[in-house]
Amino acid sequence: MGRLDWINLVVLFAIIAGVRCLRNVTLDVVPELVERGQQATLRCHYILDANELIYSLKWYRGTREFYRYSPSEHPATKKFNITGINVDDKNSNQSQVTITNVDFGLSGNFSCEVTVDEPTFSTEQAIKKITIVSLPSSRPVLASERSRYESGDILKANCSVPPSKPPVEFSFTLNNFPVGQTNARQEKIKSDYYVGSSNSAYMDDYELQLGELSIELKQSHFQNGQLNLRCIAQIPGIYRNVSDTSYLGTGLREPVPERVTLGGRSSTIYGSVLTIFCLCALQMLLR
Ligand SMILES: *[C@@H]1O[C@H](CO)[C@@H](O)[C@H](O)[C@H]1NC(C)=O
Ligand SMILES: *[C@@H]1O[C@H](CO)[C@@H](O)[C@H](O)[C@H]1NC(C)=O
Ligand SMILES: *[C@@H]1O[C@H](CO)[C@@H](O)[C@H](O)[C@H]1NC(C)=O
Ligand SMILES: *[C@@H]1O[C@H](CO)[C@@H](O)[C@H](O)[C@H]1NC(C)=O
Ligand SMILES: *[C@@H]1O[C@H](CO)[C@@H](O)[C@H](O)[C@H]1NC(C)=O
Ligand SMILES: *[C@@H]1O[C@H](CO)[C@@H](O)[C@H](O)[C@H]1NC(C)=O
């Protein structure tokens, strides 16, 4: 490299270093999955140069600003009236903002935008997606077509939970072993059962989520004649609940093991008697 190249490189580096003032703007959301009606706290992190000052920190839902911190103004914090966004003043300040009583409509991108003071007024932004969820209001309920099954039968059962957002995934276990997603499907059904529950007020009324199981039973599904069926409803990462157990086996059959033991014991006794008899006969012969 020639001398000119070195000078160019040093100048270039100085320019880059000079421009690179406000850095590493990141946004933390706790939690990122928020239950409807609950709250979330958003925190903006950034790195400033030693002599830099914040000019403003703006908070957006999508493209709409809902909160601003600008230390040169009085008051330093300002709220903007955006439908559905409730800012909790007590827990909002220059570094974070807390939104309360969130509803589904708020799901989407939130961002913080940092602007530093003179001379650069440079601006950096960080984006995070927030998802508002609602969990089922009660446990999964399991129903099977029959109450007793044997090997070779087709076991038909279904599992239902009240609505949730996002919907649950269903799975079933037999004697604690997963039976996979075999014919498990999901649909919404009408049911009078949940009329008047607090959940139906904001969901489509009377709806349930349904998962169905249809499986041909093999001997290997049974354990000592027992067939314990359960269903699990889950939303990966945020919700999991298990139904009561349905006991669908034929129970214990005739007590075969007991007989084998008895047989073994009596033959042993018989053998012992025979041995003693032989020993006696031998002794008599030897005399
Ligand atoms: C700032 O970001 C850069 C590049 O993304 C990274 O290498 C560096 O570790 C970050 N610094 C801090 C303090 O997080
Ligand atoms: C916010 O806007 C709604 C209508 O868009 C209005 O009813 C309400 O009074 C406003 N709130 C404030 C504090 O301005
Ligand atoms: C902002 O508020 C939170 C919660 O009230 C608090 O923990 C934090 O220290 C505050 N930050 C500043 C810079 O005041
Ligand atoms: C949300 O932000 C991501 C980038 O983080 C972007 O790809 C996406 O298009 C944004 N969504 C909307 C609806 O603006
Ligand atoms: C399962 O649902 C019941 C009824 O809603 C609830 O009391 C229980 O805490 C739930 N269990 C789990 C692990 O979420
Ligand atoms: C669920 O299974 C039970 C028992 O087989 C049956 O009576 C009920 O109709 C089923 N429900 C639906 C929605 O298919």
Coordinates of C-alpha atoms and ligand atoms in Angstrom, one line a residue:
M1 CA 0.0 0.0 0.0
G2 CA 1.2 3.5 -0.9
R3 CA 1.2 6.4 1.5
L4 CA -1.9 7.9 -0.1
D5 CA -3.8 4.7 0.4
W6 CA -3.0 4.8 4.1
I7 CA -4.1 8.4 4.4
N8 CA -7.3 7.6 2.5
L9 CA -8.0 4.7 4.9
V10 CA -7.4 6.8 8.0
V11 CA -9.7 9.6 6.6
L12 CA -12.3 7.0 5.7
F13 CA -12.1 5.4 9.2
A14 CA -12.4 8.8 10.9
I15 CA -15.5 9.5 8.8
I16 CA -17.1 6.2 9.7
A17 CA -16.2 6.6 13.4
G18 CA -17.6 10.1 13.4
V19 CA -20.9 9.1 11.8
R20 CA -21.2 6.0 13.9
C21 CA -22.5 7.8 17.0
L22 CA -25.9 6.4 18.0
R23 CA -25.6 2.6 17.9
N24 CA -27.2 -0.7 18.8
V25 CA -30.8 0.4 19.2
T26 CA -32.8 -2.6 20.3
L27 CA -36.3 -3.1 21.7
D28 CA -37.2 -5.6 24.4
V29 CA -40.9 -6.6 25.0
V30 CA -41.9 -8.4 28.1
P31 CA -43.8 -10.6 27.4
E32 CA -43.9 -10.8 23.6
L33 CA -47.0 -13.0 23.9
V34 CA -49.5 -11.0 26.0
E35 CA -52.8 -12.4 27.3
R36 CA -55.8 -10.2 26.3
G37 CA -56.5 -7.8 29.1
Q38 CA -53.0 -8.0 30.5
Q39 CA -50.0 -5.6 30.1
A40 CA -46.7 -5.5 28.4
T41 CA -43.6 -3.4 29.0
L42 CA -41.4 -2.2 26.1
R43 CA -37.8 -1.2 26.8
C44 CA -35.6 0.6 24.3
H45 CA -31.8 0.1 24.6
Y46 CA -29.2 2.1 22.7
I47 CA -25.6 3.2 22.9
L48 CA -24.6 6.9 22.8
D49 CA -21.2 8.5 22.4
A50 CA -19.9 10.1 25.5
N51 CA -20.9 13.7 24.4
E52 CA -24.2 12.8 22.8
L53 CA -27.6 13.5 24.3
I54 CA -31.1 12.2 23.5
Y55 CA -33.3 14.6 21.6
S56 CA -36.3 12.3 21.5
L57 CA -37.5 8.8 22.0
K58 CA -40.6 8.0 20.1
W59 CA -42.8 4.9 20.4
Y60 CA -44.9 3.6 17.5
R61 CA -47.6 1.0 17.0
G62 CA -47.2 0.5 13.2
T63 CA -46.8 4.0 11.8
R64 CA -48.7 5.7 14.6
E65 CA -46.8 7.4 17.4
F66 CA -48.4 6.8 20.9
Y67 CA -45.7 8.0 23.4
R68 CA -42.8 10.3 23.3
Y69 CA -40.0 11.3 25.6
S70 CA -38.2 14.6 24.7
P71 CA -36.2 16.0 27.6
S72 CA -36.1 19.5 26.2
E73 CA -39.9 19.8 26.5
H74 CA -42.2 20.2 29.5
P75 CA -43.5 17.8 30.4
A76 CA -40.8 15.6 29.0
T77 CA -43.3 12.8 28.3
K78 CA -46.3 13.0 26.1
K79 CA -49.1 10.6 25.2
F80 CA -50.9 10.4 21.9
N81 CA -54.5 9.3 21.8
I82 CA -54.5 6.0 19.8
T83 CA -57.6 3.8 20.1
G84 CA -56.8 0.7 22.1
I85 CA -53.5 1.8 23.5
N86 CA -53.5 2.6 27.3
V87 CA -50.2 3.8 28.6
D88 CA -49.6 3.3 32.2
D89 CA -47.9 6.6 33.3
K90 CA -46.5 5.2 36.5
N91 CA -44.5 2.6 34.7
S92 CA -43.5 4.7 31.7
N93 CA -40.5 7.0 31.5
Q94 CA -37.5 7.9 29.4
S95 CA -36.4 4.3 28.9
Q96 CA -39.6 2.2 28.8
V97 CA -43.3 2.3 28.2
T98 CA -46.0 0.0 29.7
I99 CA -49.3 -0.6 27.9
T100 CA -52.2 -2.1 29.8
N101 CA -55.5 -3.9 29.1
V102 CA -54.3 -4.9 25.7
D103 CA -56.8 -6.3 23.1
F104 CA -56.3 -8.4 19.9
G105 CA -56.3 -5.4 17.7
L106 CA -52.9 -4.4 19.1
S107 CA -51.1 -7.4 17.7
G108 CA -48.4 -6.2 15.3
N109 CA -45.2 -4.2 15.1
F110 CA -44.2 -1.9 17.8
S111 CA -41.1 0.3 17.5
C112 CA -38.9 2.8 19.3
E113 CA -37.1 5.5 17.4
V114 CA -34.2 7.3 19.0
T115 CA -33.0 10.6 17.9
V116 CA -29.9 12.3 19.3
D117 CA -29.3 16.0 19.8
E118 CA -27.3 18.4 17.6
P119 CA -25.2 18.4 15.5
T120 CA -26.1 15.1 13.9
F121 CA -29.7 14.5 14.8
S122 CA -29.2 11.0 13.7
T123 CA -32.0 8.6 14.1
E124 CA -32.2 4.8 14.7
Q125 CA -35.2 2.5 15.0
A126 CA -35.9 -1.0 16.4
I127 CA -39.0 -3.1 15.8
K128 CA -40.6 -5.9 17.7
K129 CA -43.8 -7.8 17.0
I130 CA -46.3 -8.2 19.9
T131 CA -48.9 -10.9 19.7
I132 CA -52.1 -10.7 21.9
V133 CA -53.4 -14.1 22.8
S134 CA -56.4 -15.5 24.7
L135 CA -56.1 -18.9 26.4
P136 CA -59.0 -21.4 26.7
S137 CA -61.1 -20.7 29.8
S138 CA -61.4 -24.3 31.0
R139 CA -59.8 -27.7 30.7
P140 CA -60.2 -30.0 27.7
V141 CA -63.2 -32.3 27.9
L142 CA -62.8 -35.8 26.6
A143 CA -65.7 -37.9 25.2
S144 CA -65.5 -41.4 23.7
E145 CA -68.1 -43.3 21.7
R146 CA -68.0 -46.3 24.0
S147 CA -66.9 -46.9 27.6
R148 CA -65.2 -50.3 26.9
Y149 CA -62.9 -51.4 24.1
E150 CA -61.0 -54.5 23.1
S151 CA -58.2 -55.2 20.7
G152 CA -59.4 -54.9 17.1
D153 CA -62.0 -52.3 17.9
I154 CA -62.0 -48.8 16.4
L155 CA -61.7 -46.3 19.2
K156 CA -63.5 -43.0 18.5
A157 CA -63.2 -40.1 20.8
N158 CA -63.2 -36.3 20.7
C159 CA -61.8 -33.5 22.8
S160 CA -63.1 -30.0 23.2
V161 CA -62.0 -26.7 24.7
P162 CA -63.5 -23.2 24.6
P163 CA -62.2 -20.8 22.0
S164 CA -58.7 -19.4 22.1
K165 CA -56.5 -17.2 20.0
P166 CA -54.4 -18.7 18.4
P167 CA -56.3 -22.0 18.3
V168 CA -55.0 -25.0 20.3
E169 CA -53.5 -28.2 18.9
F170 CA -54.9 -31.5 20.1
S171 CA -53.1 -34.7 20.8
F172 CA -54.1 -37.9 22.5
T173 CA -52.3 -40.5 24.7
L174 CA -53.1 -44.1 25.4
N175 CA -51.6 -45.4 28.7
N176 CA -49.3 -42.3 28.6
F177 CA -48.0 -43.1 25.1
P178 CA -48.7 -40.5 22.3
V179 CA -51.0 -41.9 19.6
G180 CA -49.8 -39.1 17.3
Q181 CA -52.1 -36.8 15.4
T182 CA -53.9 -39.9 14.0
N183 CA -57.0 -38.4 12.4
A184 CA -56.9 -35.6 15.0
R185 CA -58.5 -32.6 13.4
Q186 CA -59.9 -29.3 14.5
E187 CA -63.1 -27.6 13.9
K188 CA -65.5 -25.2 15.4
I189 CA -68.8 -26.5 16.6
K190 CA -71.9 -25.0 18.0
S191 CA -72.6 -25.9 21.6
D192 CA -75.1 -24.8 24.2
Y193 CA -72.8 -25.9 26.9
Y194 CA -70.9 -22.7 27.1
V195 CA -73.7 -20.2 26.8
G196 CA -73.3 -17.4 29.3
S197 CA -69.7 -18.2 30.1
S198 CA -67.6 -15.1 30.4
N199 CA -65.5 -16.2 27.4
S200 CA -68.4 -16.1 24.9
A201 CA -68.8 -12.3 25.2
Y202 CA -66.0 -11.5 22.8
M203 CA -65.6 -14.7 20.9
D204 CA -68.1 -16.1 18.4
D205 CA -70.8 -17.3 20.8
Y206 CA -71.2 -20.9 21.7
E207 CA -68.2 -22.1 19.8
L208 CA -65.8 -24.9 20.8
Q209 CA -62.6 -26.2 19.4
L210 CA -62.7 -29.9 18.6
G211 CA -60.1 -32.5 18.0
E212 CA -61.1 -36.0 16.9
L213 CA -59.3 -39.4 17.3
S214 CA -60.1 -42.5 15.4
I215 CA -57.7 -45.4 15.9
E216 CA -57.7 -49.2 15.4
L217 CA -56.7 -50.7 18.7
K218 CA -53.9 -53.3 18.8
Q219 CA -53.0 -55.6 21.7
S220 CA -49.9 -53.4 22.2
H221 CA -52.1 -50.4 23.1
F222 CA -53.3 -52.3 26.2
Q223 CA -51.5 -52.8 29.5
N224 CA -52.9 -55.6 31.6
G225 CA -56.2 -54.9 29.8
Q226 CA -56.1 -51.2 30.8
L227 CA -56.6 -48.5 28.2
N228 CA -56.3 -45.1 29.7
L229 CA -57.1 -42.3 27.3
R230 CA -56.3 -38.6 27.7
C231 CA -56.2 -35.6 25.5
I232 CA -53.9 -32.6 25.6
A233 CA -54.7 -29.2 24.2
Q234 CA -51.8 -26.9 23.7
I235 CA -50.6 -23.7 22.1
P236 CA -46.8 -24.3 21.7
G237 CA -44.8 -22.3 24.1
I238 CA -47.7 -20.7 26.0
Y239 CA -50.4 -23.1 27.0
R240 CA -50.8 -26.8 27.8
N241 CA -53.7 -28.5 29.6
V242 CA -54.7 -32.1 30.0
S243 CA -58.2 -33.7 30.2
D244 CA -59.4 -36.1 32.9
T245 CA -58.4 -39.7 32.1
S246 CA -61.0 -42.0 30.5
Y247 CA -60.6 -45.6 31.6
L248 CA -61.6 -47.6 28.6
G249 CA -60.0 -51.0 29.1
T250 CA -61.6 -54.3 29.7
G251 CA -59.8 -54.5 33.1
L252 CA -57.9 -57.5 34.4
R253 CA -58.8 -60.8 32.7
E254 CA -58.8 -64.2 34.5
P255 CA -56.0 -64.4 37.1
V256 CA -53.7 -66.5 35.0
P257 CA -50.5 -65.5 36.7
E258 CA -51.9 -66.7 40.1
R259 CA -52.5 -70.2 38.7
V260 CA -49.1 -70.5 37.3
T261 CA -47.5 -69.7 40.7
L262 CA -49.7 -72.2 42.4
G263 CA -48.9 -74.9 39.8
G264 CA -45.2 -74.2 40.2
R265 CA -45.4 -74.5 44.0
S266 CA -47.4 -77.7 44.1
S267 CA -45.1 -79.4 41.6
T268 CA -42.2 -78.3 43.7
I269 CA -43.9 -79.8 46.8
Y270 CA -44.6 -82.9 44.8
G271 CA -41.0 -83.1 43.7
S272 CA -39.8 -82.7 47.3
V273 CA -42.1 -85.5 48.5
L274 CA -40.9 -87.7 45.7
T275 CA -37.2 -87.0 46.6
I276 CA -37.8 -87.8 50.2
F277 CA -39.7 -91.0 49.2
C278 CA -36.8 -92.1 47.0
L279 CA -34.2 -91.3 49.7
C280 CA -36.2 -93.5 52.1
A281 CA -36.5 -96.3 49.6
L282 CA -32.8 -96.1 48.9
Q283 CA -32.0 -96.2 52.7
M284 CA -34.3 -99.2 53.1
L285 CA -32.6 -101.0 50.2
L286 CA -29.1 -100.2 51.6
R287 CA -30.0 -101.7 55.0
Ligands
LIG1 C1 -23.4 -3.4 18.9 O1 -23.8 -4.1 17.6 C2 -22.7 -4.7 17.0 C3 -23.1 -5.1 15.6 O2 -24.4 -5.5 15.6 C4 -22.1 -5.8 17.9 O3 -21.0 -6.4 17.3 C5 -21.7 -5.2 19.2 O4 -21.4 -6.3 20.1 C6 -22.9 -4.5 19.8 N1 -22.4 -3.8 21.1 C7 -23.1 -4.0 22.2 C8 -22.5 -3.3 23.4 O5 -24.1 -4.6 22.3
LIG2 C1 -59.3 9.9 22.5 O1 -60.1 9.7 21.3 C2 -61.4 9.2 21.5 C3 -62.0 9.1 20.2 O2 -61.1 8.9 19.2 C4 -62.1 10.2 22.4 O3 -63.4 9.7 22.7 C5 -61.4 10.4 23.7 O4 -62.1 11.3 24.5 C6 -60.0 10.8 23.5 N1 -59.3 10.9 24.7 C7 -58.5 11.9 25.1 C8 -57.8 11.8 26.4 O5 -58.3 12.8 24.3
LIG3 C1 -38.5 3.7 34.5 O1 -39.5 3.1 35.2 C2 -39.2 1.8 35.6 C3 -40.5 1.2 36.3 O2 -41.1 2.1 37.0 C4 -38.0 1.8 36.6 O3 -37.7 0.5 37.0 C5 -36.8 2.5 35.8 O4 -35.8 2.6 36.7 C6 -37.3 3.8 35.3 N1 -36.1 4.3 34.5 C7 -35.7 5.6 34.6 C8 -34.6 5.9 33.7 O5 -36.3 6.4 35.3
LIG4 C1 -43.3 -5.7 10.8 O1 -41.9 -5.5 10.9 C2 -41.2 -6.4 10.0 C3 -39.7 -6.2 10.2 O2 -39.3 -6.4 11.5 C4 -41.6 -6.2 8.6 O3 -41.0 -7.2 7.8 C5 -43.1 -6.4 8.5 O4 -43.5 -6.1 7.1 C6 -43.8 -5.4 9.4 N1 -45.2 -5.7 9.4 C7 -46.1 -4.7 9.2 C8 -47.5 -5.1 9.1 O5 -45.7 -3.5 9.0
LIG5 C1 -56.1 -26.1 33.2 O1 -57.3 -25.5 33.1 C2 -57.9 -25.3 34.4 C3 -59.2 -24.6 34.2 O2 -59.2 -23.5 33.4 C4 -56.9 -24.4 35.2 O3 -57.4 -24.2 36.5 C5 -55.6 -25.0 35.3 O4 -54.7 -24.1 35.9 C6 -55.1 -25.3 33.9 N1 -53.8 -25.9 34.0 C7 -52.7 -25.5 33.3 C8 -51.5 -26.3 33.5 O5 -52.8 -24.5 32.6
LIG6 C1 -68.0 -36.3 20.7 O1 -68.0 -37.6 21.0 C2 -69.2 -38.0 21.7 C3 -69.1 -39.5 22.0 O2 -68.8 -40.2 20.9 C4 -70.4 -37.7 20.8 O3 -71.6 -38.0 21.5 C5 -70.4 -36.3 20.4 O4 -71.5 -36.0 19.5 C6 -69.1 -35.9 19.8 N1 -69.2 -34.5 19.5 C7 -69.0 -34.0 18.3 C8 -69.1 -32.5 18.2 O5 -68.7 -34.7 17.3

